[in-house]
Amino acid sequence: MLPAFGFALEAPWWVEVVVKSLVLLFIVVTTFAYSMLAERKILGWMQLRPGPNRVGPWGLLQPAADAAKMLLKEDLTPQTADTFIYRLAPFISLIAAMGVYAVIPFSESGNGLWSIGDVNAGILFVFALTSIGVYGISLAGWSSGSKYPLLGSVRSTAQMISYELAMTMSVVGVLILAGTTSLAGIVHAQNRLWFVIPQLGGFAIYLITAVAETNRTPFDLVEAETELVGGFHTEYSGLRFGLFFIAEYLNMITVSCIATLLFLGGWNAPFGLTVIPGIVWFVLKAGLFIFAYIWLRATLPRLRYDRLMAFGWKILLPAATLNLMLTAAVVAVTG
Amino acid sequence: MILFWILSVVLVASAVFTVSQKSPVYSVVGLLINFLALAAFYFTLDAEFLAVIQIVIYSGAILMLFVFVIALLSSGIGPFREGPNRMPRAFVPAVAVVALFLGLVVYGIARGPLVPTPHQPTSTIGAAGNANVFGSIADFGVALFTTYLLPFEVTAFILMVAVIGVVLIAGDAVPQPTLGHHAAPKRKRRRESIVKSR
């Protein structure tokens, strides 16, 4: 429900959905462009160099220049590639990454939630789409018909499946406390206390697994340049590479939004500061996570692959299970 | 109703696509579309939870393993080389089986009322998070852990047996890079103890 309209729209429901989707699409893609710029700038500052500063003031037009470059580059398809699936894969990634935004509520005002659809199985829907997104990567690697992409995609598939387990387990604790799977319902359940306090363990596990899910440093084994060239997207160029790139950044923004909704009370204002509208709080909180991920990338070296898998299966998954059982026990005893 | 027919066409077409493709990866893509259409069907039947779980488990986990295996088996050499064309020999029995079951379906429809009574929900629909609502997670969980507790536990047990079996069969063949020098003998002893305890 966009507040700018100020009155109830007298249009069929699908018009509303299309308008909302277009507006959201624009916002999300712009967010992607500038979070990318922010990443390059912050990385630069952390490494004592200026970062992009040539295009526009402070490099602010850099995303536009990048987009133009992507569009104008030649789109190569290797001879050994399976053409149809090679072309299909980036779209699977991108559609899955964008589809998640259909259920994320960004704020709430008098006339309802600021979201396209309020799905009751919201958080499960997010997980479902995330699991579809893995296909983009694995099919891309397979269809490229060359060895580095294949190795990269097999790695990423194994990694994402392993960490998805721990991630889901860490979130179930929140679901038990909230008693609902609706994202808006989870936020409402945090009116008094953000779940980051009773679910500190789940929060930590979620943050770690989210980095692995989005294939970012220190878990970016998928595209480890030093050993796998470019990982699953080695053979992709031009716009198709761009689609993967967008999907990856959108996934990072998604996990930040989900972390905000599940653990930091979504658009709820802290310390009773309700003067500032909810959407500002939401953006601030999600931005905090995005900054943390960039910070991680600037700070940490890459993990070794076998350690990554051992960490996921032998530490994170048991820890998440323990957290889940403790939460369930506490909820069962207290009420 | 229009949605039903569109979904039906997608469902059947993707199923045919799955079995008629020569490249296994194309079959997987067909199966993926099939599962998604099935999930959409569940959505139209107000079974939100079932729909989402269908995607998470079948598309997200099981089919993913297919892709994994296929990708590794056909690695480096592109798609599988084509096998012999078995379609002609399979054609007659396939048609016979399809005709039989189609006949059964037609018989069933002919015996029943011509126009099916529309779906009459007994409770409010749509709020899958709440109790006492059709398809809700709360009711699903209660049913699973009370009425169907025994089948649930038996299923879990069978899956556990399968997992242990896999570990037992594949255990020795997998190298253990992380555990250092003492890894191999330790592992063997563990395996022997499992075998003995059987």
Coordinates of C-alpha atoms in Angstrom, one line a residue:
Chain A
M1 CA 0.0 0.0 0.0
L2 CA 1.8 3.1 -1.2
P3 CA 1.0 6.0 1.1
A4 CA 1.7 8.6 -1.6
F5 CA -1.7 7.8 -3.1
G6 CA -3.5 8.7 0.1
F7 CA -6.8 7.2 -1.0
A8 CA -8.0 3.7 -1.7
L9 CA -7.3 2.7 -5.3
E10 CA -10.5 2.0 -7.2
A11 CA -8.7 -0.4 -9.6
P12 CA -8.8 -4.1 -10.1
W13 CA -6.4 -5.9 -7.8
W14 CA -4.0 -6.9 -10.6
V15 CA -3.4 -3.3 -11.6
E16 CA -2.5 -2.5 -8.0
V17 CA -0.1 -5.4 -8.0
V18 CA 1.5 -4.4 -11.3
V19 CA 2.0 -0.8 -10.2
K20 CA 3.4 -1.9 -6.9
S21 CA 5.7 -4.4 -8.5
L22 CA 7.0 -1.8 -11.0
V23 CA 7.7 0.7 -8.3
L24 CA 9.3 -1.9 -6.1
L25 CA 11.4 -3.2 -9.0
F26 CA 12.7 0.3 -9.6
I27 CA 13.5 0.8 -5.9
V28 CA 15.2 -2.6 -5.6
V29 CA 17.3 -2.2 -8.7
T30 CA 18.4 1.3 -7.6
T31 CA 19.2 -0.1 -4.2
F32 CA 21.3 -2.8 -5.9
A33 CA 23.2 -0.2 -8.0
Y34 CA 24.0 2.0 -5.1
S35 CA 24.8 -0.9 -2.7
M36 CA 27.3 -2.0 -5.3
L37 CA 28.8 1.5 -5.4
A38 CA 28.8 1.6 -1.6
E39 CA 30.6 -1.7 -1.5
R40 CA 33.3 -0.5 -3.8
K41 CA 33.7 2.8 -1.9
I42 CA 33.7 1.2 1.5
L43 CA 36.2 -1.5 0.4
G44 CA 38.3 1.3 -1.0
W45 CA 38.3 3.3 2.2
M46 CA 39.0 0.2 4.3
Q47 CA 42.0 -0.5 2.1
L48 CA 43.2 3.1 2.1
R49 CA 42.4 3.9 -1.5
P50 CA 39.7 6.2 -2.9
G51 CA 37.5 3.7 -4.7
P52 CA 35.6 4.7 -7.9
N53 CA 35.7 8.5 -8.2
R54 CA 35.8 9.4 -11.9
V55 CA 32.2 9.1 -13.1
G56 CA 30.1 12.0 -11.7
P57 CA 30.7 13.6 -8.3
W58 CA 32.1 11.1 -5.8
G59 CA 31.7 8.4 -8.4
L60 CA 27.9 8.6 -8.0
L61 CA 27.2 7.8 -11.6
Q62 CA 29.5 4.8 -11.6
P63 CA 26.5 2.3 -11.6
A64 CA 25.1 3.9 -14.8
A65 CA 28.5 3.6 -16.4
D66 CA 28.8 0.0 -15.3
A67 CA 25.3 -0.8 -16.7
A68 CA 26.2 0.8 -20.0
K69 CA 29.3 -1.3 -20.2
M70 CA 27.4 -4.5 -19.4
L71 CA 24.8 -3.8 -22.1
L72 CA 27.4 -2.9 -24.8
K73 CA 29.7 -5.9 -24.1
E74 CA 29.6 -8.8 -26.5
D75 CA 27.5 -11.7 -25.3
L76 CA 29.7 -14.8 -25.7
T77 CA 28.4 -18.4 -25.7
P78 CA 31.1 -21.1 -25.7
Q79 CA 30.9 -23.7 -28.4
T80 CA 30.8 -26.5 -25.8
A81 CA 27.8 -24.9 -24.0
D82 CA 24.3 -26.2 -24.0
T83 CA 22.8 -23.1 -25.5
F84 CA 19.2 -23.3 -24.2
I85 CA 20.1 -23.9 -20.5
Y86 CA 23.1 -21.6 -20.8
R87 CA 20.7 -18.8 -21.7
L88 CA 18.0 -19.9 -19.2
A89 CA 20.2 -20.1 -16.1
P90 CA 20.8 -16.3 -15.4
F91 CA 17.0 -15.7 -15.6
I92 CA 16.3 -18.4 -13.0
S93 CA 18.8 -16.8 -10.7
L94 CA 17.4 -13.3 -11.2
I95 CA 13.7 -14.2 -11.1
A96 CA 14.2 -16.2 -7.9
A97 CA 16.1 -13.3 -6.4
M98 CA 13.5 -10.7 -7.3
G99 CA 10.5 -12.9 -6.5
V100 CA 11.4 -12.8 -2.8
Y101 CA 10.5 -9.0 -2.7
A102 CA 6.9 -9.9 -3.5
V103 CA 6.4 -11.0 0.2
I104 CA 8.8 -8.7 2.1
P105 CA 6.8 -6.1 4.1
F106 CA 8.9 -2.9 4.3
S107 CA 6.8 -0.9 6.7
E108 CA 3.2 -0.4 7.9
S109 CA 0.9 2.5 7.9
G110 CA -2.7 3.2 8.7
N111 CA -4.0 1.5 5.5
G112 CA -2.0 -1.6 5.7
L113 CA 1.4 -3.2 5.0
W114 CA 3.9 -1.8 2.5
S115 CA 4.3 -5.0 0.6
I116 CA 3.0 -6.5 -2.7
G117 CA 1.5 -9.6 -1.2
D118 CA 1.0 -10.6 2.5
V119 CA 1.6 -14.3 2.2
N120 CA 0.9 -16.2 5.4
A121 CA 3.6 -18.7 4.8
G122 CA 5.9 -15.7 4.1
I123 CA 9.2 -16.9 5.5
L124 CA 8.7 -20.3 4.0
F125 CA 8.0 -18.7 0.6
V126 CA 11.3 -16.9 0.9
F127 CA 13.1 -20.2 1.6
A128 CA 11.3 -21.8 -1.3
L129 CA 12.5 -19.1 -3.7
T130 CA 16.0 -19.3 -2.3
S131 CA 16.1 -23.0 -3.1
I132 CA 15.0 -22.3 -6.6
G133 CA 17.7 -19.7 -7.0
V134 CA 20.3 -22.4 -6.5
Y135 CA 19.3 -23.9 -9.9
G136 CA 20.5 -20.8 -11.7
I137 CA 24.0 -21.4 -10.4
S138 CA 24.1 -25.1 -10.8
L139 CA 22.6 -25.1 -14.3
A140 CA 24.9 -22.3 -15.4
G141 CA 27.9 -24.2 -14.3
W142 CA 26.8 -27.4 -16.0
S143 CA 25.7 -25.9 -19.2
S144 CA 28.9 -23.8 -19.7
G145 CA 30.5 -27.1 -20.8
S146 CA 33.9 -26.3 -19.3
K147 CA 35.5 -27.4 -16.1
Y148 CA 35.9 -24.4 -13.9
P149 CA 32.3 -23.4 -14.0
L150 CA 31.3 -27.0 -13.3
L151 CA 33.5 -27.2 -10.3
G152 CA 32.3 -23.8 -9.1
S153 CA 28.7 -24.8 -9.5
V154 CA 29.1 -28.2 -7.8
R155 CA 30.8 -26.4 -4.9
S156 CA 28.1 -23.8 -4.6
T157 CA 25.3 -26.3 -4.7
A158 CA 26.9 -28.4 -2.0
Q159 CA 27.6 -25.2 0.0
M160 CA 24.2 -23.7 -0.4
I161 CA 22.3 -27.0 0.5
S162 CA 24.5 -27.5 3.6
Y163 CA 24.1 -24.0 4.9
E164 CA 20.4 -23.8 4.0
L165 CA 19.7 -26.5 6.5
A166 CA 21.4 -24.6 9.4
M167 CA 19.8 -21.4 8.2
T168 CA 16.3 -22.8 8.3
M169 CA 16.9 -24.4 11.7
S170 CA 18.1 -21.1 13.1
V171 CA 15.0 -19.3 11.9
V172 CA 12.6 -21.9 13.3
G173 CA 13.4 -20.6 16.8
V174 CA 11.9 -17.2 15.8
L175 CA 8.9 -18.9 14.3
I176 CA 8.2 -20.8 17.6
L177 CA 8.5 -17.5 19.6
A178 CA 6.3 -15.6 17.1
G179 CA 3.8 -18.4 16.6
T180 CA 3.4 -17.5 13.0
T181 CA 5.2 -17.8 9.6
S182 CA 3.8 -14.6 8.3
L183 CA 6.6 -12.0 8.0
A184 CA 4.3 -9.2 9.2
G185 CA 3.1 -11.4 12.0
I186 CA 6.7 -12.0 13.1
V187 CA 7.4 -8.2 13.2
H188 CA 4.2 -7.6 15.2
A189 CA 5.3 -10.2 17.7
Q190 CA 8.4 -8.1 18.3
N191 CA 6.5 -5.0 19.4
R192 CA 7.9 -5.3 22.9
L193 CA 11.1 -7.2 22.5
W194 CA 13.2 -7.8 19.4
F195 CA 14.0 -11.4 18.9
V196 CA 17.7 -10.7 18.7
I197 CA 17.7 -10.8 22.5
P198 CA 16.0 -14.2 23.2
Q199 CA 17.4 -15.6 20.0
L200 CA 20.9 -14.4 20.2
G201 CA 22.3 -17.8 19.2
G202 CA 19.9 -18.1 16.3
F203 CA 20.8 -14.6 15.2
A204 CA 24.5 -15.4 15.1
I205 CA 23.9 -18.7 13.2
Y206 CA 21.6 -16.8 10.7
L207 CA 24.2 -14.1 10.1
I208 CA 26.9 -16.7 9.3
T209 CA 24.8 -18.9 7.2
A210 CA 23.4 -15.9 5.3
V211 CA 26.9 -15.0 4.2
A212 CA 27.4 -18.5 3.0
E213 CA 24.0 -18.5 1.2
T214 CA 24.8 -15.4 -0.7
N215 CA 28.3 -16.7 -1.6
R216 CA 30.2 -13.8 -0.2
T217 CA 33.6 -13.6 1.4
P218 CA 34.8 -15.4 3.5
F219 CA 32.5 -18.1 2.1
D220 CA 32.9 -17.2 -1.6
L221 CA 34.4 -20.6 -2.5
V222 CA 32.0 -20.6 -5.5
E223 CA 33.9 -18.0 -7.3
A224 CA 37.3 -18.3 -5.7
E225 CA 39.4 -16.4 -8.4
T226 CA 42.7 -17.9 -7.3
E227 CA 41.6 -21.5 -8.0
L228 CA 38.4 -21.5 -10.1
V229 CA 38.9 -18.4 -12.4
G230 CA 35.4 -17.0 -12.0
G231 CA 33.5 -20.0 -10.7
F232 CA 30.1 -20.8 -12.2
H233 CA 30.0 -17.6 -14.3
T234 CA 33.4 -17.9 -15.9
E235 CA 32.0 -18.3 -19.4
Y236 CA 29.3 -15.6 -19.0
S237 CA 29.9 -12.1 -20.4
G238 CA 28.0 -9.0 -21.0
L239 CA 24.4 -8.8 -19.9
R240 CA 24.1 -12.4 -18.9
F241 CA 26.9 -12.0 -16.4
G242 CA 25.2 -8.8 -15.3
L243 CA 22.1 -10.7 -14.5
F244 CA 24.0 -13.1 -12.2
F245 CA 25.7 -10.1 -10.6
I246 CA 22.3 -8.4 -9.9
A247 CA 20.9 -11.6 -8.5
E248 CA 23.8 -12.0 -6.2
Y249 CA 23.5 -8.5 -4.8
L250 CA 19.7 -8.8 -4.5
N251 CA 20.3 -11.9 -2.5
M252 CA 22.6 -10.0 -0.2
I253 CA 19.9 -7.3 0.2
T254 CA 17.3 -10.0 0.8
V255 CA 19.1 -11.7 3.6
S256 CA 19.6 -8.3 5.2
C257 CA 15.9 -7.5 5.0
I258 CA 15.0 -10.9 6.3
A259 CA 17.5 -10.5 9.2
T260 CA 15.9 -7.2 10.0
L261 CA 12.4 -8.6 9.9
L262 CA 13.2 -11.7 11.9
F263 CA 15.6 -10.4 14.6
L264 CA 15.6 -6.6 14.7
G265 CA 11.9 -6.0 14.8
G266 CA 11.5 -4.9 11.2
W267 CA 10.0 -1.4 11.1
N268 CA 9.5 -1.2 14.9
A269 CA 11.2 1.9 16.3
P270 CA 13.7 1.4 19.1
F271 CA 13.5 3.4 22.4
G272 CA 10.0 4.6 21.5
L273 CA 11.3 6.9 18.7
T274 CA 8.1 6.6 16.7
V275 CA 8.5 10.1 15.3
I276 CA 10.8 8.7 12.7
P277 CA 8.7 6.6 10.2
G278 CA 9.0 2.8 10.1
I279 CA 10.4 2.7 6.6
V280 CA 13.4 4.7 7.8
W281 CA 14.1 2.3 10.6
F282 CA 13.8 -0.6 8.2
V283 CA 16.3 0.9 5.7
L284 CA 18.7 1.8 8.5
K285 CA 18.6 -1.7 10.0
A286 CA 18.9 -3.5 6.6
G287 CA 21.7 -1.1 5.7
L288 CA 23.5 -2.0 8.9
F289 CA 23.6 -5.7 7.8
I290 CA 24.7 -4.7 4.3
F291 CA 27.5 -2.7 5.8
A292 CA 28.5 -5.6 8.0
Y293 CA 28.7 -7.9 5.0
I294 CA 30.9 -5.4 3.1
W295 CA 33.0 -5.1 6.3
L296 CA 33.4 -8.8 6.4
R297 CA 34.6 -8.9 2.8
A298 CA 37.2 -6.3 3.5
T299 CA 38.5 -8.0 6.6
L300 CA 38.4 -11.8 6.3
P301 CA 40.3 -14.2 4.1
R302 CA 38.6 -17.0 2.3
L303 CA 38.0 -20.3 4.1
R304 CA 39.3 -23.6 2.8
Y305 CA 36.5 -25.7 1.2
D306 CA 36.7 -28.7 3.5
R307 CA 36.8 -26.5 6.5
L308 CA 33.7 -24.6 5.3
M309 CA 31.8 -27.9 4.9
A310 CA 33.0 -29.2 8.2
F311 CA 32.0 -25.9 9.9
G312 CA 28.5 -26.0 8.4
W313 CA 27.7 -29.6 9.2
K314 CA 29.6 -30.2 12.5
I315 CA 29.2 -26.8 14.2
L316 CA 26.5 -24.7 12.8
L317 CA 23.9 -27.4 12.2
P318 CA 24.2 -29.0 15.7
A319 CA 24.3 -25.5 17.3
A320 CA 21.1 -24.5 15.4
T321 CA 19.4 -27.7 16.4
L322 CA 20.4 -27.1 20.1
N323 CA 19.0 -23.6 19.8
L324 CA 15.8 -24.9 18.3
M325 CA 15.3 -27.5 21.0
L326 CA 16.1 -25.0 23.8
T327 CA 13.6 -22.5 22.4
A328 CA 10.9 -25.1 22.0
A329 CA 11.5 -26.4 25.6
V330 CA 11.4 -22.8 27.0
V331 CA 8.2 -22.0 25.1
A332 CA 6.6 -25.3 26.1
V333 CA 7.4 -24.7 29.8
T334 CA 6.5 -21.0 30.0
G335 CA 3.5 -20.9 28.0
Chain B
M1 CA -11.3 -22.5 -13.5
I2 CA -9.2 -20.9 -16.3
L3 CA -6.3 -21.1 -14.0
F4 CA -7.0 -24.8 -13.4
W5 CA -6.8 -25.5 -17.2
I6 CA -3.7 -23.4 -17.7
L7 CA -2.0 -25.2 -14.8
S8 CA -3.2 -28.6 -16.1
V9 CA -1.8 -28.0 -19.5
V10 CA 1.6 -26.8 -18.0
L11 CA 1.6 -29.8 -15.7
V12 CA 1.0 -32.4 -18.4
A13 CA 3.2 -30.8 -20.9
S14 CA 6.1 -30.5 -18.5
A15 CA 5.6 -34.2 -17.5
V16 CA 5.7 -35.2 -21.2
F17 CA 8.7 -33.0 -21.7
T18 CA 10.5 -34.7 -18.7
V19 CA 10.1 -38.2 -20.1
S20 CA 10.7 -37.4 -23.7
Q21 CA 14.0 -35.5 -23.4
K22 CA 17.2 -37.2 -24.3
S23 CA 19.4 -35.0 -22.2
P24 CA 18.9 -35.7 -18.5
V25 CA 19.4 -32.0 -17.6
Y26 CA 16.5 -31.0 -19.8
S27 CA 14.4 -33.6 -18.0
V28 CA 15.4 -32.0 -14.7
V29 CA 14.2 -28.6 -16.0
G30 CA 11.0 -30.2 -17.1
L31 CA 10.5 -31.8 -13.7
L32 CA 11.3 -28.5 -12.1
I33 CA 8.5 -26.8 -14.0
N34 CA 6.2 -29.7 -13.2
F35 CA 6.9 -29.4 -9.5
L36 CA 6.3 -25.6 -9.6
A37 CA 3.0 -26.1 -11.4
L38 CA 2.0 -28.6 -8.8
A39 CA 2.8 -26.2 -6.1
A40 CA 0.7 -23.5 -7.9
F41 CA -2.1 -26.1 -7.9
Y42 CA -1.8 -26.5 -4.1
F43 CA -2.0 -22.7 -3.8
T44 CA -5.2 -22.6 -5.8
L45 CA -6.6 -25.3 -3.4
D46 CA -5.7 -23.0 -0.4
A47 CA -3.0 -25.4 0.8
E48 CA -0.4 -22.7 1.2
F49 CA 1.8 -24.8 3.5
L50 CA 1.8 -27.9 1.3
A51 CA 2.6 -25.7 -1.8
V52 CA 5.6 -24.1 -0.2
I53 CA 6.9 -27.4 1.3
Q54 CA 6.5 -29.0 -2.1
I55 CA 8.9 -26.4 -3.5
V56 CA 11.3 -26.5 -0.6
I57 CA 11.6 -30.3 -0.4
Y58 CA 11.0 -31.6 -4.0
S59 CA 12.5 -28.7 -6.0
G60 CA 14.9 -27.5 -3.5
A61 CA 16.4 -30.7 -2.1
I62 CA 15.5 -33.8 -4.1
L63 CA 15.7 -32.4 -7.6
M64 CA 18.8 -30.5 -6.7
L65 CA 20.5 -33.8 -5.9
F66 CA 19.5 -35.0 -9.4
V67 CA 21.2 -32.0 -10.9
F68 CA 24.2 -32.6 -8.7
V69 CA 24.6 -36.2 -9.8
I70 CA 23.9 -35.5 -13.5
A71 CA 26.3 -32.6 -13.5
L72 CA 29.1 -34.7 -12.1
L73 CA 28.4 -37.8 -14.2
S74 CA 28.4 -35.8 -17.4
S75 CA 31.2 -33.5 -16.4
G76 CA 33.6 -32.1 -19.0
I77 CA 32.0 -33.9 -21.9
G78 CA 28.9 -31.9 -22.2
P79 CA 25.6 -33.7 -22.3
F80 CA 25.4 -37.5 -22.1
R81 CA 25.9 -39.4 -25.3
E82 CA 22.6 -40.6 -26.6
G83 CA 21.7 -44.2 -25.7
P84 CA 19.7 -46.5 -28.0
N85 CA 16.2 -45.2 -28.9
R86 CA 13.8 -47.3 -26.7
M87 CA 10.7 -45.3 -27.7
P88 CA 9.3 -47.7 -30.3
R89 CA 9.4 -50.8 -28.1
A90 CA 8.0 -48.9 -25.1
F91 CA 5.2 -47.3 -27.2
V92 CA 2.6 -50.2 -27.2
P93 CA 2.8 -51.1 -23.5
A94 CA 2.8 -47.4 -22.6
V95 CA -0.4 -46.7 -24.6
A96 CA -2.0 -49.8 -23.1
V97 CA -1.3 -48.6 -19.6
V98 CA -2.4 -45.1 -20.3
A99 CA -5.7 -46.3 -22.0
L100 CA -6.4 -48.5 -19.0
F101 CA -6.0 -45.7 -16.4
L102 CA -7.8 -43.2 -18.6
G103 CA -10.6 -45.7 -18.8
L104 CA -10.7 -46.0 -15.1
V105 CA -10.8 -42.2 -14.7
V106 CA -13.6 -41.9 -17.2
Y107 CA -15.5 -44.7 -15.5
G108 CA -15.1 -42.9 -12.2
I109 CA -16.3 -39.6 -13.5
A110 CA -19.2 -41.2 -15.3
R111 CA -20.4 -42.9 -12.1
G112 CA -20.1 -39.7 -10.1
P113 CA -22.2 -36.5 -10.4
L114 CA -21.7 -34.7 -13.7
V115 CA -21.0 -31.3 -12.2
P116 CA -18.8 -31.6 -9.1
T117 CA -20.0 -29.7 -6.2
P118 CA -17.8 -26.6 -5.6
H119 CA -15.3 -26.8 -2.9
Q120 CA -17.1 -25.8 0.3
P121 CA -14.7 -24.7 3.0
T122 CA -15.8 -25.5 6.5
S123 CA -13.6 -22.9 8.1
T124 CA -12.0 -19.6 7.1
I125 CA -9.4 -20.0 4.4
G126 CA -6.1 -18.3 4.0
A127 CA -4.6 -17.6 7.3
A128 CA -2.2 -20.5 7.2
G129 CA -0.4 -19.4 10.4
N130 CA -3.4 -19.7 12.6
A131 CA -5.0 -22.8 14.2
N132 CA -8.3 -24.3 13.2
V133 CA -7.9 -23.2 9.6
F134 CA -7.7 -25.5 6.6
G135 CA -4.1 -26.2 5.6
S136 CA -2.7 -24.3 8.6
I137 CA 0.7 -25.1 10.0
A138 CA -0.6 -25.4 13.5
D139 CA -3.2 -28.0 12.6
F140 CA -0.8 -29.8 10.3
G141 CA 1.7 -30.1 13.2
V142 CA -1.0 -31.2 15.7
A143 CA -2.2 -33.9 13.3
L144 CA 1.3 -35.0 12.6
F145 CA 2.2 -35.4 16.2
T146 CA -1.0 -36.9 17.5
T147 CA -3.2 -38.7 15.0
Y148 CA -0.4 -39.7 12.7
L149 CA 2.4 -40.0 15.2
L150 CA 3.1 -43.7 14.5
P151 CA 3.4 -43.4 10.7
F152 CA 5.5 -40.2 11.2
E153 CA 7.9 -41.9 13.5
V154 CA 8.1 -45.0 11.3
T155 CA 8.9 -42.8 8.3
A156 CA 11.6 -41.0 10.2
F157 CA 13.0 -44.4 11.3
I158 CA 13.1 -45.7 7.7
L159 CA 14.9 -42.5 6.6
M160 CA 17.4 -42.9 9.4
V161 CA 18.1 -46.5 8.3
A162 CA 18.7 -45.2 4.8
V163 CA 21.1 -42.5 6.1
I164 CA 23.1 -45.0 8.2
G165 CA 23.2 -47.4 5.2
V166 CA 24.7 -44.8 3.0
V167 CA 27.3 -43.9 5.6
L168 CA 28.1 -47.6 6.0
I169 CA 28.4 -48.3 2.2
A170 CA 30.2 -45.1 1.2
G171 CA 32.1 -44.5 4.5
D172 CA 35.4 -46.0 3.5
A173 CA 35.5 -44.8 0.0
V174 CA 35.4 -41.1 1.0
P175 CA 38.8 -39.6 1.9
Q176 CA 38.9 -37.5 5.0
P177 CA 41.0 -34.5 4.4
T178 CA 40.3 -32.6 7.6
L179 CA 40.9 -35.0 10.4
G180 CA 44.7 -35.2 10.1
H181 CA 46.9 -38.3 10.7
H182 CA 44.9 -40.4 13.0
A183 CA 41.7 -40.1 10.9
A184 CA 41.9 -43.2 8.9
P185 CA 42.3 -45.9 11.6
K186 CA 39.8 -44.2 13.8
R187 CA 37.3 -44.2 11.1
K188 CA 37.8 -47.9 10.3
R189 CA 37.4 -48.9 13.9
R190 CA 34.1 -47.0 14.1
R191 CA 32.9 -48.7 11.0
E192 CA 33.9 -52.1 12.3
S193 CA 32.0 -51.5 15.6
I194 CA 28.9 -50.6 13.6
V195 CA 29.2 -53.7 11.5
K196 CA 29.8 -55.9 14.6
S197 CA 26.9 -54.5 16.5
R198 CA 24.5 -55.6 13.7

